[in-house]
Coordinates of C-alpha atoms in Angstrom, one line a residue:
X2 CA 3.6 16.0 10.3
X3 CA 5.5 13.2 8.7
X4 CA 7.4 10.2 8.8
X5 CA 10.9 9.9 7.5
X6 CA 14.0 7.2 7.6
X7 CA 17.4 7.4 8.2
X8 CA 18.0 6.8 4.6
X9 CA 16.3 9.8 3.4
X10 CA 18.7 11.9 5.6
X11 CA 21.8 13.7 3.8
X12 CA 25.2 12.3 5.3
X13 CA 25.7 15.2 6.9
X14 CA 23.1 14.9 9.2
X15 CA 24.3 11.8 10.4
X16 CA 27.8 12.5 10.3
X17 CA 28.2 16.0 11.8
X18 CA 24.7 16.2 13.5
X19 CA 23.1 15.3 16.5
X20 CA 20.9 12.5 16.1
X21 CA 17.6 14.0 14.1
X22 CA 14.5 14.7 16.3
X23 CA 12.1 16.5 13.6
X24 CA 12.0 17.3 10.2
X25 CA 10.0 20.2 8.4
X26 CA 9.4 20.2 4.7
X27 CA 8.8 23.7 3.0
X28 CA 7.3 23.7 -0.1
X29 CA 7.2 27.2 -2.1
X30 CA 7.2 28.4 -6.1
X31 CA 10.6 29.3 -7.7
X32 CA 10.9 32.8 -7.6
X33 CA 14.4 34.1 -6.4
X34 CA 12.5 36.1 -3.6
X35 CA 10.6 33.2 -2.4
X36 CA 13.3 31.2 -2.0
X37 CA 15.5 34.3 -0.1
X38 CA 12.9 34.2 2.2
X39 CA 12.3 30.1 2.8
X40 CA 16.4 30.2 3.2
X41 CA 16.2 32.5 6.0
X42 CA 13.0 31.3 8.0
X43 CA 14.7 28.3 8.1
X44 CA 17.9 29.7 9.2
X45 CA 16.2 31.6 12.1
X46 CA 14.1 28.0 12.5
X47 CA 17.4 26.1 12.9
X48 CA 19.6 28.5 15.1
X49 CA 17.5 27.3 17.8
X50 CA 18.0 23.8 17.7
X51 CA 21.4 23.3 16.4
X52 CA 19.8 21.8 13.3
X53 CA 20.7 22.1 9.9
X54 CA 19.2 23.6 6.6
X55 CA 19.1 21.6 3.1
X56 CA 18.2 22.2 -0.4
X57 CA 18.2 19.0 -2.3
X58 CA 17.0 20.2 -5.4
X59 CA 21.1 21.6 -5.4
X60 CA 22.5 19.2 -2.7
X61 CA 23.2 21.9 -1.2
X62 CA 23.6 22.7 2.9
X63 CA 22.8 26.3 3.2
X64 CA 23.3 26.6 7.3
X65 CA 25.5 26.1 9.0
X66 CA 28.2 26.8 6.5
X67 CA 30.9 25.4 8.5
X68 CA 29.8 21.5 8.6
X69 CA 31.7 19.8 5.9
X70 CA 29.8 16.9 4.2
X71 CA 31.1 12.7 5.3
X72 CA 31.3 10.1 4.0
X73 CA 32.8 7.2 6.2
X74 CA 33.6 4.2 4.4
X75 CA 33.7 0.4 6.5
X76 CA 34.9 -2.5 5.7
X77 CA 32.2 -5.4 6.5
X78 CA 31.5 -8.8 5.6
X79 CA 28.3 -9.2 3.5
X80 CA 25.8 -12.1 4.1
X81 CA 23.8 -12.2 0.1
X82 CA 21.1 -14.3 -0.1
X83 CA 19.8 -16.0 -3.2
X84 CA 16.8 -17.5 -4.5
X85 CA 15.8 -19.0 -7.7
X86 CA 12.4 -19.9 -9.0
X87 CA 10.5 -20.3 -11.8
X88 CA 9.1 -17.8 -13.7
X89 CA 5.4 -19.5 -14.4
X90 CA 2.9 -17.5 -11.5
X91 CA 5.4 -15.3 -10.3
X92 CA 3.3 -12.2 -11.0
X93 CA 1.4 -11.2 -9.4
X94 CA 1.0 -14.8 -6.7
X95 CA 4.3 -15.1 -5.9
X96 CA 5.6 -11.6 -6.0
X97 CA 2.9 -10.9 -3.3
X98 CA 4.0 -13.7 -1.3
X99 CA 7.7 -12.6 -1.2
X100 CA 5.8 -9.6 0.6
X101 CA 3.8 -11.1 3.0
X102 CA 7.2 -13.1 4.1
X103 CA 9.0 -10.3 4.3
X104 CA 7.0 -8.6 6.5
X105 CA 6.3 -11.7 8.8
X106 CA 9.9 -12.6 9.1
X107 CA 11.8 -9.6 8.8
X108 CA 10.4 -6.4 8.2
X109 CA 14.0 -4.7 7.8
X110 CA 14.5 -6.2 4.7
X111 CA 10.9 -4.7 3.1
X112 CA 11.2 -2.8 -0.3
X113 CA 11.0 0.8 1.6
X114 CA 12.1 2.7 -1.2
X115 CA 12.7 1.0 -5.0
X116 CA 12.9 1.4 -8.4
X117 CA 14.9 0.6 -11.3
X118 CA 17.7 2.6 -10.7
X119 CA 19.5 5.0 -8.6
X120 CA 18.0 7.4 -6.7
X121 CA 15.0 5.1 -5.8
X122 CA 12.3 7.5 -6.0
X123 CA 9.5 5.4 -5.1
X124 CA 8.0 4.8 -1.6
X125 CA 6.1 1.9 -0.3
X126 CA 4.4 3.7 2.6
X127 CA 3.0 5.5 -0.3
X128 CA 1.6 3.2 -2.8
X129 CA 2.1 0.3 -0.6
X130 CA 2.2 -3.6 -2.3
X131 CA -0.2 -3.3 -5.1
X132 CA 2.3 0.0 -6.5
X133 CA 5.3 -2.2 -6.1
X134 CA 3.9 -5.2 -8.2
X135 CA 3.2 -2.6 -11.1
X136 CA 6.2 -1.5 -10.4
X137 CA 7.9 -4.7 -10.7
X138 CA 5.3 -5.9 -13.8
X139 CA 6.3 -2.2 -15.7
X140 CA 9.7 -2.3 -15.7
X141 CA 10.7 -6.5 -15.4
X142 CA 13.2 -5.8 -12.8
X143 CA 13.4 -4.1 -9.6
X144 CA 16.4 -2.8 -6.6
X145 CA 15.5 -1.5 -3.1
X146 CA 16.8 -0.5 -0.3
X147 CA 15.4 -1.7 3.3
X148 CA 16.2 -0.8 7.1
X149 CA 19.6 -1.7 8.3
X150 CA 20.5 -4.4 8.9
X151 CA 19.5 -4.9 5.4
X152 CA 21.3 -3.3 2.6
X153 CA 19.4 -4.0 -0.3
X154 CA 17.8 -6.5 -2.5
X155 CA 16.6 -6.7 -5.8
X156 CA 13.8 -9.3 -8.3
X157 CA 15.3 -9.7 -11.7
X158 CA 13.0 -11.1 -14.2
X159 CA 13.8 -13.1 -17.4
X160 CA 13.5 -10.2 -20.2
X161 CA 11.6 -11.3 -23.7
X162 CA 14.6 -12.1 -25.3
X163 CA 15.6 -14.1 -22.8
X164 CA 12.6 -16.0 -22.4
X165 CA 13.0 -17.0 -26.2
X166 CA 16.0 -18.6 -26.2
X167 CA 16.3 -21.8 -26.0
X168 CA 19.6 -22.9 -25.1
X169 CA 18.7 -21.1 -21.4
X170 CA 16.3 -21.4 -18.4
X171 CA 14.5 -18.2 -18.1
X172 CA 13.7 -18.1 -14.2
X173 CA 13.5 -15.5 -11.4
X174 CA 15.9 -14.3 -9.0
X175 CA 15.8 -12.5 -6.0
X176 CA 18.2 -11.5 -3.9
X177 CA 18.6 -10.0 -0.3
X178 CA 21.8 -8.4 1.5
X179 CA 22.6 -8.0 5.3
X180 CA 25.3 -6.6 7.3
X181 CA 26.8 -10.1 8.5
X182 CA 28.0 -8.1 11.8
X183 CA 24.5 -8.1 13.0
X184 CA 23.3 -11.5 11.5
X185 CA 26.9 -13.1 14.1
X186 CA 26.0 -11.0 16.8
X187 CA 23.3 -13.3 18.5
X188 CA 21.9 -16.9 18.1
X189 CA 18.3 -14.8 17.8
X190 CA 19.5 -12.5 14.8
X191 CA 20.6 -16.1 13.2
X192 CA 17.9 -17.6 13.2
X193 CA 16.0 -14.6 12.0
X194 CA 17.5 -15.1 9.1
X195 CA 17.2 -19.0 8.7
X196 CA 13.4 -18.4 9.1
X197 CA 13.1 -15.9 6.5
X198 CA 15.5 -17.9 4.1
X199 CA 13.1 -21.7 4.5
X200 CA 10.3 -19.6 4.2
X201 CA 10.8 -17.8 0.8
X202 CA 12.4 -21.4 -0.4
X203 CA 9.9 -23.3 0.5
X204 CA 6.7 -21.1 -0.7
X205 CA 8.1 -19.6 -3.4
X206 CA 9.0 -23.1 -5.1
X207 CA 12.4 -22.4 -5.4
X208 CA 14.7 -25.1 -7.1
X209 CA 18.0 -23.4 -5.4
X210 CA 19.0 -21.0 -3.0
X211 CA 21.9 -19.8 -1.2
X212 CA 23.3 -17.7 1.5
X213 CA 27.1 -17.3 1.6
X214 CA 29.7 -14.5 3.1
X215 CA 31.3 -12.4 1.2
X216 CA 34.3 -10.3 2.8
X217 CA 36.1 -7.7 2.1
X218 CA 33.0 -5.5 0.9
X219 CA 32.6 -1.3 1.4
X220 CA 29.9 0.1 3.0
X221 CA 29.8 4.4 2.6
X222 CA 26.9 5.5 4.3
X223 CA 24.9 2.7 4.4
X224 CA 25.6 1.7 0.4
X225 CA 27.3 -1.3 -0.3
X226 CA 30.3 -1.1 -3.0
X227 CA 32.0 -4.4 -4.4
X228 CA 35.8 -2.9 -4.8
X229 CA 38.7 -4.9 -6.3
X230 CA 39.1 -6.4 -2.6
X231 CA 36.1 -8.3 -2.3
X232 CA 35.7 -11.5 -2.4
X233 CA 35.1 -12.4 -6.0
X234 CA 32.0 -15.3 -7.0
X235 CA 28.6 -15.2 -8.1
X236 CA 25.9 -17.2 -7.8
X237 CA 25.5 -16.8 -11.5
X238 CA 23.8 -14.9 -13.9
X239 CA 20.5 -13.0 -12.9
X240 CA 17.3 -14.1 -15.3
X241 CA 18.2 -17.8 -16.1
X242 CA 19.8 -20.6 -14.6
X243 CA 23.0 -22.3 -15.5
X244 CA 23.5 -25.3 -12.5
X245 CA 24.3 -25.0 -9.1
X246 CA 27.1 -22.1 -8.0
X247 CA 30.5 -23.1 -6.8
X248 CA 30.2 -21.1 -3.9
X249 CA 30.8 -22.7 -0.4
X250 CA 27.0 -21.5 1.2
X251 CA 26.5 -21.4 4.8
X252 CA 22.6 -22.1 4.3
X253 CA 21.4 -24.0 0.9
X254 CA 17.9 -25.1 -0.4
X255 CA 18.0 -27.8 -3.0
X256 CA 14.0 -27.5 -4.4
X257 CA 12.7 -30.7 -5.9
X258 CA 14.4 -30.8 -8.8
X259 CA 18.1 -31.5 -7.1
X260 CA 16.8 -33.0 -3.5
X261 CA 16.8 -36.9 -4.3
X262 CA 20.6 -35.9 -6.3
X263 CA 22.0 -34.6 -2.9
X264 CA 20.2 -35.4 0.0
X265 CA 22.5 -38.7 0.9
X266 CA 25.3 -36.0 0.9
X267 CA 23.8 -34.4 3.9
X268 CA 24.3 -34.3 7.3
X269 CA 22.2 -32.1 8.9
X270 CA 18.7 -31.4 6.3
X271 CA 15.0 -30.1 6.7
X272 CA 13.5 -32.4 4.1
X273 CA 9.3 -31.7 2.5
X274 CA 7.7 -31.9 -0.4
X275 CA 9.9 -29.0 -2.0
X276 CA 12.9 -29.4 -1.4
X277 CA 16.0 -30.0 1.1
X278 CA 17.5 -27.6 3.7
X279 CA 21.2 -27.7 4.4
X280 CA 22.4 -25.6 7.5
X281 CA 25.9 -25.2 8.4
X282 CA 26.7 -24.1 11.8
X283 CA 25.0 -22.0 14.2
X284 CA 25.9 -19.1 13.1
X285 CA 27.3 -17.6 9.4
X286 CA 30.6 -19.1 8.3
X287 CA 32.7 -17.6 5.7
X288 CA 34.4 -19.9 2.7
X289 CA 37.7 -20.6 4.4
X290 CA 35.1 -21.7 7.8
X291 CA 33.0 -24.1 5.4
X292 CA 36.1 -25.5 3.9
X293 CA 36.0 -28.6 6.1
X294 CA 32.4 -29.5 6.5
X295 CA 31.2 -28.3 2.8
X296 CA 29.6 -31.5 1.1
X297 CA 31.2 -32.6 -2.3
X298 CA 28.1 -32.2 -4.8
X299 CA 28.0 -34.0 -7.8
X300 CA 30.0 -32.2 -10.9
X301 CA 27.2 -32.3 -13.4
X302 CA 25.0 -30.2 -11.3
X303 CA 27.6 -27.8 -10.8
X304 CA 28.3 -24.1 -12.6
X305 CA 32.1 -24.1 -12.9
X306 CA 32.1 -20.4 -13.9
X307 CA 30.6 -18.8 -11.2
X308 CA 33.4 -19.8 -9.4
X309 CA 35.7 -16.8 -10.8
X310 CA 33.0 -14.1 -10.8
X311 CA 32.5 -14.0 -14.0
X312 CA 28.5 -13.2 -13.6
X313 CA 29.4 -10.8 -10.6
X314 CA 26.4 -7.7 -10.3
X315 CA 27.0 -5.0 -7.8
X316 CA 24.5 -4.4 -5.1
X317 CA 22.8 -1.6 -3.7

């Protein structure tokens, strides 16, 4: 018996398949005989069920023969979330809190599989929390990939150099990505995400975060691609901080540092001891949406540059 995701599934099985019912893993040694004779107990094992046989050590789909691999690329709009906070205490206290939220408030958006880099070979039903903050203290930053509707997130820490030099800010970002589709289609699924955004704000200490829409972005088979199309901005660069993003955010959190700068500018704000919440609309609104009912921050806050994508990163 096991457990496995949707994510773990070849395209093909998604594509060309019926929807997956049971999986059986076959483990065996390398001889050429060996393998002649996994290939066709699980040929006879598949006939039956109209399922399909896979090797991934070659990629390869060995039955049936026929079903030509998929991969079906969608346009969508992208809602990226972005926090910033400081680096003092984030590991191991406030790594394990960015957890514990996740699970509370949305469990889709957990660090299922992660690493540094593609392929993401590491599991968190496996080592569970304690492997991913030894993860995360090993190699300084990390990527995952969640359930939909999430589509990835990442923690970038300040690297040594970084942290030495003295014209920046070495801080901590993290970053979350949803399929906005989902987040638009109910006042429920909204607030999901309002929740999940005040709470990692609020008890991580951050001194900014956003959440803005991004269209124009590629999703092929549940990966998301930034192609010439999208919409190109940043929230800046990952590892230090360099001012406030021009980028028109349909939630913000201004943490103590910037609250008593903007709060007379807002109209609708959540205000503690951290920091100030601005929400704008119900629901996600893209830039040309916010144009009207964005606030006018003050200049010297501001990070001109981020306003031509100059600090773009691709996500998962």
């Amino acid at each position: 018996p096991c457990t496995t995701f949707a994510e773990e599934m070849p395209s093909f099985s998604t594509n060309d398949l019926a929807k997956c019912k049971w999986v059986v893993y076959a483990n065996c040694d390398f001889e050429q005989e060996t393998l002649d004779l996994a290939s066709k107990f699980g040929s006879a094992l598949v006939k039956t069920d109209k399922g399909a046989l896979y090797d991934p050590q070659e990629d390869q789909l060995i039955f049936p023969k026929r079903v030509a691999r998929k991969s079906e690329a969608q346009e969508i709009k992208l809602l990226s979330l972005e926090w910033f906070t400081s680096d003092e205490h984030f590991m191991p206290d406030k790594a394990a809190r960015l957890l514990e939220i996740l699970e509370e408030f949305c469990a889709q958006a957990q660090p299922m599989r992660y690493g540094r880099n593609l392929p993401f070979t590491n599991k968190l039903v496996n080592g569970g929390k304690d492997a991913f903050i030894g993860a995360l203290r090993k190699e300084g930053s990390v990527r995952w990939r969640g359930r939909y509707p999430a589509l990835g997130g990442a923690i970038w820490r300040p690297s040594e150099f970084t942290r030495t030099k003295s014209t920046e800010s070495p801080c901590v970002t993290i970053s979350l990505d949803f399929d906005c589709s989902w987040v638009t289609a109910s006042s429920e699924n909204s607030q999901q995400i309002v929740d999940l955004f005040t709470a990692i704000s609020e008890s991580l200490e951050c001194f900014y975060g956003g959440c803005a829409v991004r269209r124009k972005v590629t999703m092929v088979d549940g990966e998301v691609f930034l192609g010439p199309d999208a919409e190109n901005w940043s929230f800046g660069r990952s590892a230090y901080w360099d001012g406030i993003p021009v980028v028109k955010t349909w939630l913000t959190w201004f943490g103590a540092k910037y609250k008593e700068e903007v709060q007379d500018l807002l109209d609708h704000r959540f205000v503690s001891m951290e920091g100030s919440f601005m929400r704008l609309g119900d629901k996600p609104m893209d830039a040309d949406e916010l144009s009207y009912v964005f606030p006018k921050l003050p200049e010297h806050l501001l990070n001109a540059e981020t306003s031509h994508g100059l600090f773009r990163k691709s996500m998962l």
